[in-house]
Amino acid sequence: MEIVIHDLSKIYPNGNRALLNLNLKIGHGIFGLLGPNGAGKSTLMRILVMLMEPSSGMVTVNGMELARYRKEIRSWLGYLPQDFHFFPKLRSGEFLDYMARLSGMKNRKERSDAIERILEEVGLFEARDRMASKLSGGMKRRLGIAQALIHRPKILVIDEPTTGLDPEERIRFRNLLSEISAGEVIIILSTHIVGDISSTCSHMALLNKGEIAFSGSPEELIHEARGHVWLIRADDEAYHRINARYPVISTVPSKEGWAMQVVAEKLEDFKGEPVEPNLEHAYVHFMENKLKQQLEDRMETIL
Ligand code: ADP
């Protein structure tokens, strides 16, 4: 299964340009869509799950155009939106039964088998008789995943997967996604949290102001930051100068004053030790340096 996005743009009726000529290929496994707030992630997700039409361009799934094969492709989709709400009067199991019926599962026995299986998979079997509204944040999120998976979709789209989860629930949720991705499934995660991407995704794209700034593996993005992340040991006076000069990723008090991790294409006027970058470093490096460079190159071609 493959999703191909061709020259996709979305301009809202008020003139907001949310997506601009996007081109992207998404294959099996977990695909991370990372970008700051307002980058256009939700807009893209909503177009992918057919809640919204693009202004131009198209999306194909296995060569089939979304706009022409709506019914068929919809049956392959599972979606967990950012602001997912439950019916407060339904128990977890009843809620899943309702969602299963909505997704076209007419056979009662088939539905109850599917509900039992999915409740086990997301670790909510014990909570099947609890009111959905009384579950913890992490359990609600897992129930959200359960409703998105109940009809065994081939494409699972999740917007901001770990919002509102505590660290333990976050890890559990990521592990659950890894388990699901072992099948022939495409999982698309959209997030502004770098950690959601690094631990689970094999491929990713960086969306910025409606455009794809990078697409590849997290390791490729990290590779680009190698040699551009530094640890500087600074006293109070240097601390202020460094803050004014470089993007600072972390500051930890130390014997000499401060141990600061900074991103710099070239480190000037300060001495530092090189640091092996992680995805967070790479993201900052990309946004600060590469992106600026891309924009400057583009301006040069325009002028
Ligand atoms: P993200 O999910 O990355 O935060 P969005 O897709 O929500 O980004 O938004 C992308 C851009 O489109 C933003 O500038 C936002 O203000 C704008 N936008 C989103 N929804 C609407 C809407 N319904 N009407 C007008 N503009 C919108």
CSV table of C-alpha atoms and ligand atoms in Angstrom, one decimal:
chain,number,residue,atom,x,y,z
A,1,MET,CA,0.0,0.0,0.0
A,2,GLU,CA,1.3,3.5,-0.9
A,3,ILE,CA,-0.1,7.0,-0.5
A,4,VAL,CA,1.1,9.5,-3.0
A,5,ILE,CA,0.5,13.2,-2.6
A,6,HIS,CA,0.7,15.2,-5.8
A,7,ASP,CA,1.1,19.0,-5.9
A,8,LEU,CA,-1.4,19.4,-3.1
A,9,SER,CA,-2.5,22.9,-2.0
A,10,LYS,CA,-5.1,24.2,0.4
A,11,ILE,CA,-6.2,27.8,0.6
A,12,TYR,CA,-9.0,28.5,3.1
A,13,PRO,CA,-11.9,30.7,2.1
A,14,ASN,CA,-10.4,33.5,4.2
A,15,GLY,CA,-7.2,33.4,2.1
A,16,ASN,CA,-5.0,31.4,4.6
A,17,ARG,CA,-2.6,29.4,2.6
A,18,ALA,CA,-2.3,26.2,4.7
A,19,LEU,CA,-0.6,23.9,2.2
A,20,LEU,CA,1.5,24.8,-0.9
A,21,ASN,CA,2.3,22.4,-3.7
A,22,LEU,CA,3.0,19.4,-1.4
A,23,ASN,CA,4.6,16.3,-2.9
A,24,LEU,CA,5.1,13.2,-0.7
A,25,LYS,CA,5.1,9.4,-0.9
A,26,ILE,CA,4.2,7.4,2.2
A,27,GLY,CA,4.7,3.6,2.4
A,28,HIS,CA,4.2,0.9,5.1
A,29,GLY,CA,5.3,1.5,8.7
A,30,ILE,CA,5.0,4.6,10.8
A,31,PHE,CA,5.4,7.9,9.1
A,32,GLY,CA,5.9,11.0,11.2
A,33,LEU,CA,4.7,14.4,10.1
A,34,LEU,CA,6.5,17.0,12.3
A,35,GLY,CA,6.1,20.7,12.3
A,36,PRO,CA,5.5,23.8,14.5
A,37,ASN,CA,1.9,24.9,15.2
A,38,GLY,CA,0.2,26.3,12.2
A,39,ALA,CA,2.5,24.4,9.8
A,40,GLY,CA,-0.5,22.8,8.1
A,41,LYS,CA,-0.4,19.3,9.7
A,42,SER,CA,-4.1,19.1,10.6
A,43,THR,CA,-5.1,20.4,7.3
A,44,LEU,CA,-3.2,17.7,5.5
A,45,MET,CA,-4.5,15.0,7.9
A,46,ARG,CA,-8.1,16.2,7.3
A,47,ILE,CA,-7.6,16.0,3.5
A,48,LEU,CA,-6.1,12.5,3.8
A,49,VAL,CA,-9.2,11.3,5.7
A,50,MET,CA,-11.5,13.1,3.3
A,51,LEU,CA,-13.0,15.5,5.8
A,52,MET,CA,-11.8,18.3,3.6
A,53,GLU,CA,-11.2,18.9,-0.1
A,54,PRO,CA,-7.9,20.3,-1.3
A,55,SER,CA,-7.9,23.5,-3.4
A,56,SER,CA,-5.7,21.8,-6.0
A,57,GLY,CA,-3.6,18.7,-6.5
A,58,MET,CA,-4.6,15.2,-5.5
A,59,VAL,CA,-3.9,12.2,-3.3
A,60,THR,CA,-3.8,8.6,-4.6
A,61,VAL,CA,-3.8,5.4,-2.6
A,62,ASN,CA,-2.4,2.5,-4.5
A,63,GLY,CA,-2.8,4.6,-7.7
A,64,MET,CA,-6.5,5.3,-6.9
A,65,GLU,CA,-7.5,8.9,-6.6
A,66,LEU,CA,-9.1,9.9,-3.3
A,67,ALA,CA,-11.7,12.0,-4.9
A,68,ARG,CA,-12.9,9.2,-7.3
A,69,TYR,CA,-12.8,6.2,-5.0
A,70,ARG,CA,-14.1,7.8,-1.8
A,71,LYS,CA,-16.2,4.9,-0.5
A,72,GLU,CA,-13.6,2.2,-1.1
A,73,ILE,CA,-10.7,4.2,0.4
A,74,ARG,CA,-12.8,5.4,3.3
A,75,SER,CA,-13.3,1.7,4.3
A,76,TRP,CA,-9.5,1.5,4.6
A,77,LEU,CA,-9.1,4.5,6.8
A,78,GLY,CA,-9.0,4.8,10.6
A,79,TYR,CA,-8.7,8.3,12.1
A,80,LEU,CA,-8.0,9.6,15.6
A,81,PRO,CA,-8.4,13.4,15.5
A,82,GLN,CA,-6.7,15.7,18.0
A,83,ASP,CA,-9.9,16.7,19.8
A,84,PHE,CA,-11.6,13.3,20.0
A,85,HIS,CA,-14.8,13.2,22.1
A,86,PHE,CA,-16.7,10.4,23.6
A,87,PHE,CA,-20.4,10.1,24.4
A,88,PRO,CA,-20.4,10.5,28.1
A,89,LYS,CA,-23.3,8.1,28.7
A,90,LEU,CA,-21.7,5.1,27.0
A,91,ARG,CA,-19.5,2.5,28.5
A,92,SER,CA,-16.2,1.8,26.7
A,93,GLY,CA,-17.5,-1.5,25.1
A,94,GLU,CA,-20.8,0.1,24.1
A,95,PHE,CA,-18.9,3.1,22.6
A,96,LEU,CA,-16.8,0.7,20.5
A,97,ASP,CA,-19.9,-1.2,19.4
A,98,TYR,CA,-21.5,2.1,18.2
A,99,MET,CA,-18.3,3.0,16.3
A,100,ALA,CA,-18.1,-0.5,14.8
A,101,ARG,CA,-21.6,-0.2,13.5
A,102,LEU,CA,-20.8,3.2,12.0
A,103,SER,CA,-17.9,1.8,10.2
A,104,GLY,CA,-20.2,-0.7,8.5
A,105,MET,CA,-19.8,-3.9,10.7
A,106,LYS,CA,-23.4,-5.2,10.6
A,107,ASN,CA,-22.9,-8.7,12.0
A,108,ARG,CA,-23.4,-8.6,15.8
A,109,LYS,CA,-21.1,-11.6,16.6
A,110,GLU,CA,-18.4,-10.3,14.3
A,111,ARG,CA,-18.7,-6.9,16.1
A,112,SER,CA,-18.5,-8.4,19.6
A,113,ASP,CA,-15.4,-10.5,18.6
A,114,ALA,CA,-13.7,-7.5,17.1
A,115,ILE,CA,-14.4,-5.4,20.2
A,116,GLU,CA,-13.1,-8.1,22.6
A,117,ARG,CA,-9.9,-8.4,20.5
A,118,ILE,CA,-9.3,-4.7,20.2
A,119,LEU,CA,-9.9,-4.1,23.9
A,120,GLU,CA,-7.3,-6.7,24.7
A,121,GLU,CA,-4.8,-5.2,22.3
A,122,VAL,CA,-5.1,-1.7,23.7
A,123,GLY,CA,-5.1,-3.0,27.3
A,124,LEU,CA,-8.6,-1.8,28.1
A,125,PHE,CA,-10.4,-5.2,28.5
A,126,GLU,CA,-10.8,-4.7,32.3
A,127,ALA,CA,-12.3,-1.2,31.6
A,128,ARG,CA,-14.9,-2.4,29.1
A,129,ASP,CA,-17.8,-1.6,31.5
A,130,ARG,CA,-16.4,1.7,32.7
A,131,MET,CA,-18.0,4.9,31.4
A,132,ALA,CA,-15.8,6.3,28.6
A,133,SER,CA,-15.9,9.7,30.2
A,134,LYS,CA,-14.5,8.3,33.5
A,135,LEU,CA,-11.3,6.9,32.0
A,136,SER,CA,-7.8,8.5,32.6
A,137,GLY,CA,-6.3,10.6,29.8
A,138,GLY,CA,-4.1,7.7,28.6
A,139,MET,CA,-7.0,5.2,28.6
A,140,LYS,CA,-9.2,7.7,26.7
A,141,ARG,CA,-6.4,8.0,24.1
A,142,ARG,CA,-6.2,4.2,23.9
A,143,LEU,CA,-10.0,4.0,23.5
A,144,GLY,CA,-9.6,6.5,20.7
A,145,ILE,CA,-7.1,4.2,19.0
A,146,ALA,CA,-9.4,1.3,19.5
A,147,GLN,CA,-12.3,3.0,17.7
A,148,ALA,CA,-9.9,3.9,14.9
A,149,LEU,CA,-8.7,0.3,14.6
A,150,ILE,CA,-11.9,-1.6,15.1
A,151,HIS,CA,-12.5,-2.3,11.4
A,152,ARG,CA,-8.9,-3.2,10.8
A,153,PRO,CA,-8.0,-0.2,8.7
A,154,LYS,CA,-5.0,-0.3,6.3
A,155,ILE,CA,-4.3,3.4,6.9
A,156,LEU,CA,-4.3,4.8,10.4
A,157,VAL,CA,-4.1,8.6,10.8
A,158,ILE,CA,-3.4,10.1,14.2
A,159,ASP,CA,-3.3,13.8,14.9
A,160,GLU,CA,-1.1,14.9,17.9
A,161,PRO,CA,-1.0,11.4,19.4
A,162,THR,CA,0.5,12.1,22.8
A,163,THR,CA,-1.2,15.4,23.8
A,164,GLY,CA,-2.3,15.3,27.4
A,165,LEU,CA,-0.5,12.0,28.2
A,166,ASP,CA,1.9,11.6,31.1
A,167,PRO,CA,5.3,10.1,30.3
A,168,GLU,CA,4.4,6.5,31.2
A,169,GLU,CA,1.2,6.6,29.0
A,170,ARG,CA,3.2,8.2,26.2
A,171,ILE,CA,5.6,5.3,26.2
A,172,ARG,CA,2.8,2.8,26.3
A,173,PHE,CA,1.0,4.5,23.5
A,174,ARG,CA,4.1,4.5,21.3
A,175,ASN,CA,4.7,0.8,22.0
A,176,LEU,CA,1.1,0.1,21.0
A,177,LEU,CA,1.7,1.9,17.6
A,178,SER,CA,4.9,-0.1,17.0
A,179,GLU,CA,3.0,-3.3,17.6
A,180,ILE,CA,0.2,-2.3,15.1
A,181,SER,CA,2.8,-1.2,12.5
A,182,ALA,CA,4.2,-4.7,12.4
A,183,GLY,CA,1.3,-5.5,10.0
A,184,GLU,CA,0.9,-4.2,6.5
A,185,VAL,CA,-0.4,-0.9,7.8
A,186,ILE,CA,0.4,2.7,7.1
A,187,ILE,CA,0.4,4.8,10.3
A,188,ILE,CA,0.6,8.5,9.9
A,189,LEU,CA,1.4,10.5,13.0
A,190,SER,CA,1.2,14.2,13.0
A,191,THR,CA,2.9,16.0,15.9
A,192,HIS,CA,4.8,19.0,17.1
A,193,ILE,CA,6.6,16.8,19.7
A,194,VAL,CA,10.0,15.6,18.4
A,195,GLY,CA,10.1,12.7,20.8
A,196,ASP,CA,6.9,11.2,19.2
A,197,ILE,CA,8.9,10.8,16.0
A,198,SER,CA,12.3,9.7,17.1
A,199,SER,CA,11.2,6.6,19.0
A,200,THR,CA,8.7,5.2,16.5
A,201,CYS,CA,9.0,6.4,12.9
A,202,SER,CA,11.0,4.9,10.1
A,203,HIS,CA,10.2,7.9,7.8
A,204,MET,CA,9.3,11.4,8.4
A,205,ALA,CA,8.6,14.8,6.8
A,206,LEU,CA,9.1,18.2,8.2
A,207,LEU,CA,6.3,20.6,7.4
A,208,ASN,CA,6.8,24.3,7.7
A,209,LYS,CA,4.4,27.1,6.6
A,210,GLY,CA,2.5,24.6,4.4
A,211,GLU,CA,5.6,23.3,2.6
A,212,ILE,CA,7.7,20.1,3.0
A,213,ALA,CA,11.1,21.3,4.2
A,214,PHE,CA,12.5,17.8,4.6
A,215,SER,CA,11.5,14.3,4.0
A,216,GLY,CA,13.6,11.2,4.7
A,217,SER,CA,14.4,9.1,7.7
A,218,PRO,CA,15.0,10.6,11.2
A,219,GLU,CA,18.6,9.3,10.9
A,220,GLU,CA,19.1,11.4,7.7
A,221,LEU,CA,17.9,14.5,9.5
A,222,ILE,CA,20.3,13.7,12.4
A,223,HIS,CA,23.1,13.2,10.0
A,224,GLU,CA,22.7,16.7,8.6
A,225,ALA,CA,23.2,18.1,12.1
A,226,ARG,CA,26.4,16.2,12.8
A,227,GLY,CA,29.3,18.6,13.5
A,228,HIS,CA,26.9,21.4,14.2
A,229,VAL,CA,25.9,20.8,17.9
A,230,TRP,CA,28.2,21.9,20.6
A,231,LEU,CA,28.6,21.7,24.4
A,232,ILE,CA,30.0,25.0,25.7
A,233,ARG,CA,31.1,25.5,29.3
A,234,ALA,CA,30.2,29.1,30.2
A,235,ASP,CA,30.5,31.5,33.1
A,236,ASP,CA,27.6,34.0,33.7
A,237,GLU,CA,29.0,36.6,31.3
A,238,ALA,CA,29.5,34.2,28.4
A,239,TYR,CA,26.0,32.7,29.2
A,240,HIS,CA,24.3,35.9,28.1
A,241,ARG,CA,26.5,36.3,25.0
A,242,ILE,CA,25.9,32.7,23.9
A,243,ASN,CA,22.1,33.0,24.4
A,244,ALA,CA,22.1,36.1,22.2
A,245,ARG,CA,24.2,34.5,19.5
A,246,TYR,CA,23.1,30.8,19.1
A,247,PRO,CA,20.0,28.7,19.5
A,248,VAL,CA,20.4,27.1,22.9
A,249,ILE,CA,18.9,23.6,23.3
A,250,SER,CA,19.7,23.0,26.9
A,251,THR,CA,21.3,24.8,29.8
A,252,VAL,CA,22.5,22.9,32.9
A,253,PRO,CA,24.2,24.5,35.9
A,254,SER,CA,27.7,23.1,36.3
A,255,LYS,CA,31.0,23.7,38.3
A,256,GLU,CA,32.2,26.4,36.0
A,257,GLY,CA,28.8,28.1,35.7
A,258,TRP,CA,26.7,26.6,32.9
A,259,ALA,CA,26.9,23.7,30.5
A,260,MET,CA,25.1,24.8,27.4
A,261,GLN,CA,24.2,22.8,24.3
A,262,VAL,CA,23.9,25.0,21.2
A,263,VAL,CA,23.4,24.5,17.5
A,264,ALA,CA,25.8,26.4,15.2
A,265,GLU,CA,26.7,25.9,11.6
A,266,LYS,CA,30.2,27.1,12.7
A,267,LEU,CA,31.1,27.8,16.3
A,268,GLU,CA,32.8,31.2,16.5
A,269,ASP,CA,34.2,33.2,19.4
A,270,PHE,CA,33.5,30.3,21.9
A,271,LYS,CA,35.2,27.0,22.5
A,272,GLY,CA,33.1,23.9,22.6
A,273,GLU,CA,33.1,20.2,22.4
A,274,PRO,CA,31.1,18.5,19.6
A,275,VAL,CA,28.0,16.7,20.7
A,276,GLU,CA,26.4,13.7,18.9
A,277,PRO,CA,23.1,15.1,17.8
A,278,ASN,CA,19.7,13.6,18.6
A,279,LEU,CA,16.5,14.3,16.6
A,280,GLU,CA,15.7,17.3,18.8
A,281,HIS,CA,19.1,18.9,18.0
A,282,ALA,CA,18.6,18.0,14.3
A,283,TYR,CA,15.1,19.6,14.3
A,284,VAL,CA,16.5,22.9,15.7
A,285,HIS,CA,19.5,22.8,13.4
A,286,PHE,CA,17.2,22.3,10.4
A,287,MET,CA,14.8,25.0,11.4
A,288,GLU,CA,17.6,27.5,12.2
A,289,ASN,CA,20.1,26.9,9.5
A,290,LYS,CA,19.0,24.7,6.7
A,291,LEU,CA,15.6,26.4,6.4
A,292,LYS,CA,17.1,29.8,6.4
A,293,GLN,CA,19.5,28.7,3.7
A,294,GLN,CA,16.7,27.3,1.6
A,295,LEU,CA,14.8,30.5,1.9
A,296,GLU,CA,17.9,32.6,1.0
A,297,ASP,CA,18.6,30.4,-2.1
A,298,ARG,CA,15.0,30.8,-3.2
A,299,MET,CA,15.1,34.6,-2.8
A,300,GLU,CA,18.3,34.6,-4.9
A,301,THR,CA,16.6,32.7,-7.7
A,302,ILE,CA,13.6,35.0,-7.6
A,303,LEU,CA,15.6,38.3,-7.6
B,1,ADP,P1,-1.1,22.6,12.4
B,1,ADP,O1,-2.0,21.4,12.5
B,1,ADP,O2,0.3,22.3,11.8
B,1,ADP,O3,-1.0,23.4,13.7
B,1,ADP,P2,-3.2,23.7,10.7
B,1,ADP,O4,-3.4,22.8,9.6
B,1,ADP,O5,-4.2,23.7,11.8
B,1,ADP,O6,-1.7,23.6,11.2
B,1,ADP,O7,-3.2,25.2,10.2
B,1,ADP,C1,-2.4,25.6,9.0
B,1,ADP,C2,-2.8,27.1,8.7
B,1,ADP,O8,-4.1,27.2,8.2
B,1,ADP,C3,-2.7,28.0,9.9
B,1,ADP,O9,-2.2,29.3,9.4
B,1,ADP,C4,-4.1,28.2,10.3
B,1,ADP,O10,-4.3,29.4,11.0
B,1,ADP,C5,-4.9,28.0,9.1
B,1,ADP,N1,-6.2,27.4,9.3
B,1,ADP,C6,-6.5,26.2,9.8
B,1,ADP,N2,-7.8,25.9,9.8
B,1,ADP,C7,-8.4,27.0,9.2
B,1,ADP,C8,-9.7,27.4,8.9
B,1,ADP,N3,-10.8,26.5,9.2
B,1,ADP,N4,-10.0,28.6,8.3
B,1,ADP,C9,-9.0,29.4,8.0
B,1,ADP,N5,-7.7,29.1,8.3
B,1,ADP,C10,-7.4,28.0,8.9
